[in-house]
Tab-separated table of C-alpha atoms in Angstrom:
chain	number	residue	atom	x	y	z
A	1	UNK	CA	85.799	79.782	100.146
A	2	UNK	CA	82.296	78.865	99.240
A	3	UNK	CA	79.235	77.757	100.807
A	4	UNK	CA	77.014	74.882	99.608
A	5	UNK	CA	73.741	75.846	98.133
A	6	UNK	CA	70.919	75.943	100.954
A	7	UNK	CA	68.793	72.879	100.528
A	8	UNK	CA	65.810	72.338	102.109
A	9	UNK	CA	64.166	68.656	103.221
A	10	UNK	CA	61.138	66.740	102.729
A	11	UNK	CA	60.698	65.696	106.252
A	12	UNK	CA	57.724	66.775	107.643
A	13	UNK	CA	59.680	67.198	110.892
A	14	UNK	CA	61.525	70.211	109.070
A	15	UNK	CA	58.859	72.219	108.501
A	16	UNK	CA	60.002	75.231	110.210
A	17	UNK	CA	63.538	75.129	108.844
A	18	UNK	CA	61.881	74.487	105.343
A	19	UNK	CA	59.851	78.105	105.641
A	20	UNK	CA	62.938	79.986	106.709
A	21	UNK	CA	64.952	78.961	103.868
A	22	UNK	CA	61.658	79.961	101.307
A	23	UNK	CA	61.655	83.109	103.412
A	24	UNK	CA	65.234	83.498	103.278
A	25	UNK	CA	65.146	83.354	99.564
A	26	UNK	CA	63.102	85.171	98.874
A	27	UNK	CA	64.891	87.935	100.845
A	28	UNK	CA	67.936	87.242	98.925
A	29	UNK	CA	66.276	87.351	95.274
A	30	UNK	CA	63.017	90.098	95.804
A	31	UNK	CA	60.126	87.570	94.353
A	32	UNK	CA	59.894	83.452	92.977
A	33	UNK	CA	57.387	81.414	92.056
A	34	UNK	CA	56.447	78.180	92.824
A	35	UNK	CA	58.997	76.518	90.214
A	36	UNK	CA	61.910	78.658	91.112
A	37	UNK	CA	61.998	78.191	95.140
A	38	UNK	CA	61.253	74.281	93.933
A	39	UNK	CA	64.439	74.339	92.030
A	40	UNK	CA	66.179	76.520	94.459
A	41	UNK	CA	65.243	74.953	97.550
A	42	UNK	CA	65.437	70.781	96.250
A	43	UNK	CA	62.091	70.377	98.039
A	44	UNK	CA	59.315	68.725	96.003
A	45	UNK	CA	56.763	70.920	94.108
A	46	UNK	CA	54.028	69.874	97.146
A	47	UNK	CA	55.631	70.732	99.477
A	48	UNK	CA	56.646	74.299	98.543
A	49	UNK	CA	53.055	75.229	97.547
A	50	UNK	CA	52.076	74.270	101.572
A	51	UNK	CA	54.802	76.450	102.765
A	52	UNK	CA	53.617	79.415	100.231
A	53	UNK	CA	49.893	79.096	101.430
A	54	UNK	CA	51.129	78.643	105.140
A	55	UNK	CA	53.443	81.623	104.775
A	56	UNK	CA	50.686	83.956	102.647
A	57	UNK	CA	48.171	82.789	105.420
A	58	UNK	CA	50.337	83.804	108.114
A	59	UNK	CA	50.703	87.565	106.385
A	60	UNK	CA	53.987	87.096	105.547
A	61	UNK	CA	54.088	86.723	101.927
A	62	UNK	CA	52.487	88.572	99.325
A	63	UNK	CA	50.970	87.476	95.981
A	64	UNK	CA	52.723	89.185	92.296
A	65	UNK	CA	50.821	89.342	89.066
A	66	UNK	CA	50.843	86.001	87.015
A	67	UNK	CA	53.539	85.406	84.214
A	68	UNK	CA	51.550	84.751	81.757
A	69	UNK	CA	53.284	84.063	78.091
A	70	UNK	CA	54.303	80.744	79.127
A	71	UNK	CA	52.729	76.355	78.229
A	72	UNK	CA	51.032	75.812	80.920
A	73	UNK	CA	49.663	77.926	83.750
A	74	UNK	CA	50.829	81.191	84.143
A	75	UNK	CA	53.304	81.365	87.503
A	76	UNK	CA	52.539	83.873	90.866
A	77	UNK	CA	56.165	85.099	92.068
A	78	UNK	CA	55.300	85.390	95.647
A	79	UNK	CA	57.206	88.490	97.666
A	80	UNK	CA	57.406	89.908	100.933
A	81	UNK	CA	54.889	91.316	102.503
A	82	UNK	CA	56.676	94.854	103.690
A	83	UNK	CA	54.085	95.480	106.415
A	84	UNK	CA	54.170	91.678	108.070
A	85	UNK	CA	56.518	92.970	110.992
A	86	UNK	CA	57.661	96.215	112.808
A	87	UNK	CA	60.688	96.723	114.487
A	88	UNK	CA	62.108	99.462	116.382
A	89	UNK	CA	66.107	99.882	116.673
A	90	UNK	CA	68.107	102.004	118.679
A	91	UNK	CA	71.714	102.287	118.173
A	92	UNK	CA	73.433	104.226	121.283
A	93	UNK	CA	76.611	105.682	120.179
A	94	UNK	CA	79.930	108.094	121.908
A	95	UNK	CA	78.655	110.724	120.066
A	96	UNK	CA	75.275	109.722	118.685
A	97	UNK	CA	71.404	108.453	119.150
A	98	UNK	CA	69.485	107.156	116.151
A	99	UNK	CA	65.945	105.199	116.564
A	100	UNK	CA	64.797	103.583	113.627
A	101	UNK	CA	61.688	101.539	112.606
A	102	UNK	CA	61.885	99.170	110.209
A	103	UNK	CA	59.085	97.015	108.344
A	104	UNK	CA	59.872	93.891	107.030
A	105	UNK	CA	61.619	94.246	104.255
A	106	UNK	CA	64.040	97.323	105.568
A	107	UNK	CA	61.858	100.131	104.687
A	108	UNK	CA	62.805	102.997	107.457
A	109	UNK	CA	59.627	104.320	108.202
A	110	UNK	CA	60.686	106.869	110.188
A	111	UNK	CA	64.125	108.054	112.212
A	112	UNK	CA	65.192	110.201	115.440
A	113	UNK	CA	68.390	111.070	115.817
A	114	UNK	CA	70.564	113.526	118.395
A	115	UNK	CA	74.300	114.360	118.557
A	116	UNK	CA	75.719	114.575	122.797
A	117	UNK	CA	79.052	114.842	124.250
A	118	UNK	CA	78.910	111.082	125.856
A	119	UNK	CA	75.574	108.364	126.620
A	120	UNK	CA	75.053	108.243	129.779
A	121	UNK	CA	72.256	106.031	131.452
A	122	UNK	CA	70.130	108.852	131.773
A	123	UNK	CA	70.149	110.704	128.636
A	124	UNK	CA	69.972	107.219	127.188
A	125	UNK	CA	66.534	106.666	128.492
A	126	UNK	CA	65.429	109.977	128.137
A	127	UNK	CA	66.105	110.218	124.212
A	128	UNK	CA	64.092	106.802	123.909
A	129	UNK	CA	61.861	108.757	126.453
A	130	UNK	CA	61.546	111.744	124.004
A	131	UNK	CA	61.088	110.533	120.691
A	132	UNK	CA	59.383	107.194	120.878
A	133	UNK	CA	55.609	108.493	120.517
A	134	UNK	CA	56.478	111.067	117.497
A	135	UNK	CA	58.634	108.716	115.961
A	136	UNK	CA	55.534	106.202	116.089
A	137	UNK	CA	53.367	108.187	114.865
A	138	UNK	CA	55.619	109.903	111.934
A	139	UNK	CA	55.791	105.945	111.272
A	140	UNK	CA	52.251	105.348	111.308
A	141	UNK	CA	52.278	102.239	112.993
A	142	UNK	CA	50.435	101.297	117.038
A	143	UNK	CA	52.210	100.303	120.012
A	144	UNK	CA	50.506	96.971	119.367
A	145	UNK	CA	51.998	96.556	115.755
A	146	UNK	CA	55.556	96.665	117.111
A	147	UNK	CA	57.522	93.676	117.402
A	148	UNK	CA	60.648	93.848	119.019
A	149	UNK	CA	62.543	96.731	120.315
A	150	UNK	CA	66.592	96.200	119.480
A	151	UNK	CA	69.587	98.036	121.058
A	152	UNK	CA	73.002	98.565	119.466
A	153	UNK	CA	75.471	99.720	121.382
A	154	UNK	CA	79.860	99.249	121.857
A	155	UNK	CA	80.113	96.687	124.193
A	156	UNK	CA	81.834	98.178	127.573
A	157	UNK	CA	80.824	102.149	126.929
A	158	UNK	CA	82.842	103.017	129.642
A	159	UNK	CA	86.691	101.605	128.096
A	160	UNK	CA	88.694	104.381	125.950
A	161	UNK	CA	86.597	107.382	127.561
A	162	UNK	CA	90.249	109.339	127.011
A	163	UNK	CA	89.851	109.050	123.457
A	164	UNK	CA	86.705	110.381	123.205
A	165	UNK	CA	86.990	113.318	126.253
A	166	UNK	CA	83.988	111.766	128.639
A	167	UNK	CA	84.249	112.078	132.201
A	168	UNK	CA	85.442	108.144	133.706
A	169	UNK	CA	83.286	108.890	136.703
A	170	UNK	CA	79.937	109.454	134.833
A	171	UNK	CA	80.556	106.508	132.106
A	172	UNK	CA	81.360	104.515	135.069
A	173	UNK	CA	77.802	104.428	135.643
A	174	UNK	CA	77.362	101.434	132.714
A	175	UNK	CA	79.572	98.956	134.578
A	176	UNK	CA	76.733	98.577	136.585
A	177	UNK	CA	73.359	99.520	134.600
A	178	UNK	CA	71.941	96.631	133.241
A	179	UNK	CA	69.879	98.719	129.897
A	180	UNK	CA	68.348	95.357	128.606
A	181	UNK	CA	66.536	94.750	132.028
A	182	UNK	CA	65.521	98.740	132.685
A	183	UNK	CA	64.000	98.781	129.010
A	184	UNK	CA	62.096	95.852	129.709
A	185	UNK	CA	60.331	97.402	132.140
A	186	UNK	CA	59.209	100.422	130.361
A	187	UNK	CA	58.332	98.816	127.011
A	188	UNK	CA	55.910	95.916	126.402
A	189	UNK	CA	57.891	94.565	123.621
A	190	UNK	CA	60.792	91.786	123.723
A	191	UNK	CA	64.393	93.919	124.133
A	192	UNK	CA	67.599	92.304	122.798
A	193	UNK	CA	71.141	94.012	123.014
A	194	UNK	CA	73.891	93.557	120.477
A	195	UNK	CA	77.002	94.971	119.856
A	196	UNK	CA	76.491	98.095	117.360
A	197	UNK	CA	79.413	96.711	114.859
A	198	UNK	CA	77.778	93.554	114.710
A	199	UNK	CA	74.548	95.117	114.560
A	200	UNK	CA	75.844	97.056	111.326
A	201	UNK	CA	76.949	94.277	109.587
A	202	UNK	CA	73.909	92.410	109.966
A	203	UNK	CA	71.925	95.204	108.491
A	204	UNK	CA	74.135	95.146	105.590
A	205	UNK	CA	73.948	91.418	104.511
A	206	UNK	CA	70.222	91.353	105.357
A	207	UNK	CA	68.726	94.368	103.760
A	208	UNK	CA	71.643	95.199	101.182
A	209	UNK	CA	72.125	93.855	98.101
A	210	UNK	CA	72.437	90.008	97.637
A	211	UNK	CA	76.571	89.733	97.291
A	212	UNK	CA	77.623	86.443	95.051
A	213	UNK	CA	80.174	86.384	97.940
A	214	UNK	CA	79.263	83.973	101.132
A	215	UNK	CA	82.700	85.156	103.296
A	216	UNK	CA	83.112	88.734	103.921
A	217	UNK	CA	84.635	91.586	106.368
A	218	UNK	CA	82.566	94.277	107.144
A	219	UNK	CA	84.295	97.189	108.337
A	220	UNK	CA	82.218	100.222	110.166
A	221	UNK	CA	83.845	103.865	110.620
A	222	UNK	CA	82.242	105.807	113.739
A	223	UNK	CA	83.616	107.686	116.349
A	224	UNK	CA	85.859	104.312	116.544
A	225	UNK	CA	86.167	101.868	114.326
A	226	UNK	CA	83.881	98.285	114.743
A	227	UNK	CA	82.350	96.021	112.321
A	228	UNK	CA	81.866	92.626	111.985
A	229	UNK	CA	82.327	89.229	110.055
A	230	UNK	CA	80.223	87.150	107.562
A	231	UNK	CA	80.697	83.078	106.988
A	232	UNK	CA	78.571	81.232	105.187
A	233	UNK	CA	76.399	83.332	104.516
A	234	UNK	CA	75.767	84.531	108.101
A	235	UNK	CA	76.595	86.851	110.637
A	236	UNK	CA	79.268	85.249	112.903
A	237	UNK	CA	79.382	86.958	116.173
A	238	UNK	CA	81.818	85.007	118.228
A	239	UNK	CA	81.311	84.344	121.586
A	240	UNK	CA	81.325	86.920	123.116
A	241	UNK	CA	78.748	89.019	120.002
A	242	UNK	CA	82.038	91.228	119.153
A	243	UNK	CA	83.891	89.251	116.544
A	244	UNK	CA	84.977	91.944	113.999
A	245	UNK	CA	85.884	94.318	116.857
A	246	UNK	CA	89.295	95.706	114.631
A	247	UNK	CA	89.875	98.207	116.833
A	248	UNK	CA	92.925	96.970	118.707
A	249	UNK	CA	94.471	95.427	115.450
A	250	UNK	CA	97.998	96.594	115.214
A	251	UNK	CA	98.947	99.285	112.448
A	252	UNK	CA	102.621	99.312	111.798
A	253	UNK	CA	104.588	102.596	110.414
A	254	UNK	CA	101.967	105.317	111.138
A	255	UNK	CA	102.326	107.974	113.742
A	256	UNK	CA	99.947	108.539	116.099
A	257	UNK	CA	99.421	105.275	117.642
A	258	UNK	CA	100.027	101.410	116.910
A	259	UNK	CA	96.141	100.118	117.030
A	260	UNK	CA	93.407	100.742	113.917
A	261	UNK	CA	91.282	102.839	116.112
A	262	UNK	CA	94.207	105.577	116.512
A	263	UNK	CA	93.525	106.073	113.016
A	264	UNK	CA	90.498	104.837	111.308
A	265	UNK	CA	88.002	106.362	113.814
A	266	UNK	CA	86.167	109.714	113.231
A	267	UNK	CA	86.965	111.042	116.482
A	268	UNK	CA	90.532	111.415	115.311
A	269	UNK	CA	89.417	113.383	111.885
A	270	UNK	CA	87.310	115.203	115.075
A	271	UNK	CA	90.543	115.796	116.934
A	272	UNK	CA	92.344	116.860	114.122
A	273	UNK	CA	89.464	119.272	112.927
A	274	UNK	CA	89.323	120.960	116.697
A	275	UNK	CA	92.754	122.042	116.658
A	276	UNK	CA	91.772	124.231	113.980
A	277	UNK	CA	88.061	125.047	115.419
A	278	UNK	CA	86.654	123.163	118.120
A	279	UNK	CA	82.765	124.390	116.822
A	280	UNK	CA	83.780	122.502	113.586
A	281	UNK	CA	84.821	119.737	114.633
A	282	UNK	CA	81.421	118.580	115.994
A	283	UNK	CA	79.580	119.389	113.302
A	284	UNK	CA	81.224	115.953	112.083
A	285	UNK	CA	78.399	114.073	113.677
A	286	UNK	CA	75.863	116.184	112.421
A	287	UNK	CA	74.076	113.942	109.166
A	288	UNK	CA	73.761	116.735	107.069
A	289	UNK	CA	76.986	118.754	107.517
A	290	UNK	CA	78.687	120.054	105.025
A	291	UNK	CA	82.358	117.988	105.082
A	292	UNK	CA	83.800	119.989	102.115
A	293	UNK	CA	84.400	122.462	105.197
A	294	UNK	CA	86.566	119.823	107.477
A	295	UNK	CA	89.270	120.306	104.171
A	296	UNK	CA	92.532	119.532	104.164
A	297	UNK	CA	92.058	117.761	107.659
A	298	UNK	CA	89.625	115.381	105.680
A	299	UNK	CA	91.884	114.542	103.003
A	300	UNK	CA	94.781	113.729	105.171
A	301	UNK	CA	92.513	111.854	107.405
A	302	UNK	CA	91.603	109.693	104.412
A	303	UNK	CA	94.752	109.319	103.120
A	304	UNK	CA	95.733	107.694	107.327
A	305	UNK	CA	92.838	105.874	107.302
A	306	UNK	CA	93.033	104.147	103.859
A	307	UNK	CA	96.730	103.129	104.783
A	308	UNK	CA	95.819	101.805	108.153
A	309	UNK	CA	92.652	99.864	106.974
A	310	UNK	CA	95.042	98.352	104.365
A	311	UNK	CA	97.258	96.597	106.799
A	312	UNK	CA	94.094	95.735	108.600
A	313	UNK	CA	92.647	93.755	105.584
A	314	UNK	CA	95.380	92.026	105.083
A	315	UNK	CA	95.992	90.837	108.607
A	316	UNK	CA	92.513	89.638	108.223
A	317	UNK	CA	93.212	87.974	105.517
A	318	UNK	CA	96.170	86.225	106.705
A	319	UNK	CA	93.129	84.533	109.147
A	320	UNK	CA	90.370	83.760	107.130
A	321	UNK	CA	90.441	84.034	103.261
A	322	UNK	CA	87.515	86.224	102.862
A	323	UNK	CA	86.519	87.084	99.191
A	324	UNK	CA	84.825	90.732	100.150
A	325	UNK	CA	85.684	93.720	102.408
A	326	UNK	CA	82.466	95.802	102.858
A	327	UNK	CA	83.771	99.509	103.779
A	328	UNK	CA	80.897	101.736	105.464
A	329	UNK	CA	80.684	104.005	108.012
A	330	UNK	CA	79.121	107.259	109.235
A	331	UNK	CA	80.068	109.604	106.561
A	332	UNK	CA	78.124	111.074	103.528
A	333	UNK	CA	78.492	108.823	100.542
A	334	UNK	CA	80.819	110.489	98.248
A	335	UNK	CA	83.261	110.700	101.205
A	336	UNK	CA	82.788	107.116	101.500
A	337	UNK	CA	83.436	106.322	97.981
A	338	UNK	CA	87.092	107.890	98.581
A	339	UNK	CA	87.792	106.161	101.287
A	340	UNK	CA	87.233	103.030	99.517
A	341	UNK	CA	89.631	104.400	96.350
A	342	UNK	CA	92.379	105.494	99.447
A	343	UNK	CA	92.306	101.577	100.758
A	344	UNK	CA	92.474	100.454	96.990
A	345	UNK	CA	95.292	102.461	96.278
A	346	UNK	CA	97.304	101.647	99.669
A	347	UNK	CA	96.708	97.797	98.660
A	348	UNK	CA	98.360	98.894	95.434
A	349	UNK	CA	101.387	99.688	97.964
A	350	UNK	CA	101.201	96.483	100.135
A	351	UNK	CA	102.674	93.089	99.792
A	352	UNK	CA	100.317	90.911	99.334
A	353	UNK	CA	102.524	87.738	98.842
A	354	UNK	CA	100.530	84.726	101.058
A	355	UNK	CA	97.069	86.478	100.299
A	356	UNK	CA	94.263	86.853	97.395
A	357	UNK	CA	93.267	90.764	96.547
A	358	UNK	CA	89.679	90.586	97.793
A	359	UNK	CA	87.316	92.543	96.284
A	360	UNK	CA	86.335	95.736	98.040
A	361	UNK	CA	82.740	97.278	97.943
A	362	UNK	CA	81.383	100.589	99.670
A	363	UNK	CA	78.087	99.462	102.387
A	364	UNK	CA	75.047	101.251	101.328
A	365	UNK	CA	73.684	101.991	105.274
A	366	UNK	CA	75.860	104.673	106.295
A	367	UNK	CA	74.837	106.235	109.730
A	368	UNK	CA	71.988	104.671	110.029
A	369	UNK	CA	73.682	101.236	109.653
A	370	UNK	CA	73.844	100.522	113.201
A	371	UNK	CA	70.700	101.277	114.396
A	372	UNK	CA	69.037	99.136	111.300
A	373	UNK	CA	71.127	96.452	111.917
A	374	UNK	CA	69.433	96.387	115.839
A	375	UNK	CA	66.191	96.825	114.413
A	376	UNK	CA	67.171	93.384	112.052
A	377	UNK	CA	67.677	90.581	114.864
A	378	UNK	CA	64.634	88.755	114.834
A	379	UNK	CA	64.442	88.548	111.376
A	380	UNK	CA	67.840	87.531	110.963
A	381	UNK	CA	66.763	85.223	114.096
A	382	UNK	CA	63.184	84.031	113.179
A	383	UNK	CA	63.194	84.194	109.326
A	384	UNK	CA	66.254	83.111	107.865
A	385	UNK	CA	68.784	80.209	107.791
A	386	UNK	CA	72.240	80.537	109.621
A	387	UNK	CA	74.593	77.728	107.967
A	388	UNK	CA	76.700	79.102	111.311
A	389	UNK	CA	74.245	77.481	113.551
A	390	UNK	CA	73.170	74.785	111.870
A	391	UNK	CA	76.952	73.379	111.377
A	392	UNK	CA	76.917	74.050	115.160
A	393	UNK	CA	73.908	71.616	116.143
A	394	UNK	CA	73.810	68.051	116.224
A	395	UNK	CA	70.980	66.766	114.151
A	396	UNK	CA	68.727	65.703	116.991
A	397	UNK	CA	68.520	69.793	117.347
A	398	UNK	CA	68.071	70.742	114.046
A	399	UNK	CA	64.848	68.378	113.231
A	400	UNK	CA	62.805	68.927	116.047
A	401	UNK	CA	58.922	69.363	115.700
């Protein structure tokens, strides 16, 4: 399944949706000049050259060195400009708190991060509380420069608390706290609230690598397992924000449970690790532990997780014929990189009559995924084309002034 090649117009009604598709581009390929996004875009050579000075004017684009070498005059690939926004994310996890911000371009200028038993509303605001000045200043950015502040968090904290040993009464306490509306009142930047698998994906097709691929699954491994879904080139997140929320996706023929999460999730590699040593087994959360001590509970996790995300893929598949499955998750990198070989190999093992093998890559975020993924929205809101959206409106929406 693939996705028509953005195209721009030359309506002057279109401006707006002309400079997020330069700005989009040149996201996706680093730098272009004048001649490229002309090409690239379908827009005439006039009209891209007003959208570069409009852009450069506005501080969002940068000027390269000329190209010289060529008849003619020498081409300016115009880039990025890393320091045109700020944005602070905060991904609020079961086990985990990680505040990021991010410039423009992805750069993490500076990170906070804690381990707890289980987010509560309080400790919530009091981490944010805690590390928001330092974490400014380690940045070296003002209150002023800030853009947005982003949350990340599962949607409905207080479902599965059994799973993850938190008290019901305390998580309780988020049926009822609206975070979005308390934040807004202690910060004097716009708050938006997204869920953190969703969140993760976005960070991945917005500051990874460009993939070839327009349709992909994105797959995150936390305490549970979440991720989220790419069409046409954009993050699709349902109606509800959640789509790519594989936790409840059956799992047939493996003990301990009938859903994805019952195996796929680190809390069970943290269950099976506190049988042996309950001190050990949360270290798992810590970002620079030292997993070659969670052995053998780490390589039979991986083996039970590979097998289970297998079925999983393919019972995606047998939806949607995506072309990629993007496998990240909060684990060091080389334990990553096995996981993806154990889901390779268990594909080896599965029937895959009614399907096409997609192509499986390792994400390049790890446990900081999440919380750049929150820190991403507006620009994946302000600054780029979604082909999702613009199927969605009727043209009297699109081409408004």
């Amino acid at each position: 399944m693939r996705s028509q090649p953005l195209k721009g117009s030359n309506l002057t009604t279109v401006r707006g949706i002309n400079e997020r598709l330069v700005l989009h581009l040149l996201r996706m390929h680093g730098a272009l000049s004048k001649a490229e996004a002309t090409r690239m875009t379908g827009l005439s050579a006039n009209a891209v050259s007003v959208i570069f000075r409009a852009l450069e004017k506005e501080g969002l684009l940068l000027r390269g060195n000329p190209v010289r070498g060529r008849i003619g005059q020498p081409s300016v690939p115009m880039r990025l400009n890393p320091d045109a926004r700020y944005y602070l994310g905060y991904k609020i996890g079961r086990r985990t708190f990680d505040l990021v911000v991010v410039n423009f371009v992805g750069d993490v200028l500076a990170q906070a991060s804690a381990v707890h038993d289980y987010p509560t509303p309080a400790n919530t605001l009091q981490f944010l509380e805690d590390n928001l000045t330092p974490l400014l200043t380690s940045a070296e950015v003002t209150l002023d420069s800030i853009s947005a502040l982003n949350i990340a968090m599962p949607f409905e904290l207080w479902s599965w608390t059994s799973d993850f040993d938190a008290p019901v009464r305390e998580m309780n306490e988020w049926r009822t706290f609206d975070l979005e509306a308390e934040l807004k009142r202690r910060v004097p930047w716009p708050v938006t609230l997204q869920n953190d698998g969703t969140a993760a994906c976005r960070a991945e097709l917005i500051f990874g690598p460009p993939l070839e691929e327009q349709d992909f699954v994105y797959l995150f491994l936390g305490t549970f397992i979440g991720g989220g879904i790419v069409l046409n080139g954009g993050v699709f997140p349902g109606r509800r924000g959640s789509s790519g929320g594989f936790g409840p996706m059956r799992v047939p023929d493996e003990p301990g449970g009938e859903r994805l999460v019952d195996h796929a999730s680190l809390v069970v590699l943290e269950h099976m690790l506190a049988a042996r040593d309950a001190q050990l087994a949360r270290q798992l959360y810590n970002q620079d532990a030292d997993w070659s001590r969670f052995e053998p509970e780490l390589s039979q996790w991986l083996a039970r997780a590979g097998r289970s995300l297998a079925h999983a893929i393919v019972s995606a598949l047998s939806v949607i014929d995506f072309e990629t499955v993007v496998i990240d998750g909060a684990l060091p990198v080389a334990v990553r990189s096995r996981l993806v070989r154990k889901v390779e190999s268990s594909l080896d093992e599965l029937d895959l009559q009614g399907v096409e093998r997609p192509a499986l890559r390792p994400g390049h975020f790890s446990y900081l995924a999440r919380a750049m993924g929150a820190a991403s929205y507006q620009i994946s809101t302000e600054y780029m084309i979604d082909q999702n959206t613009l199927l969605r409106e009727t043209p009297t929406t699109i081409f408004k002034t």
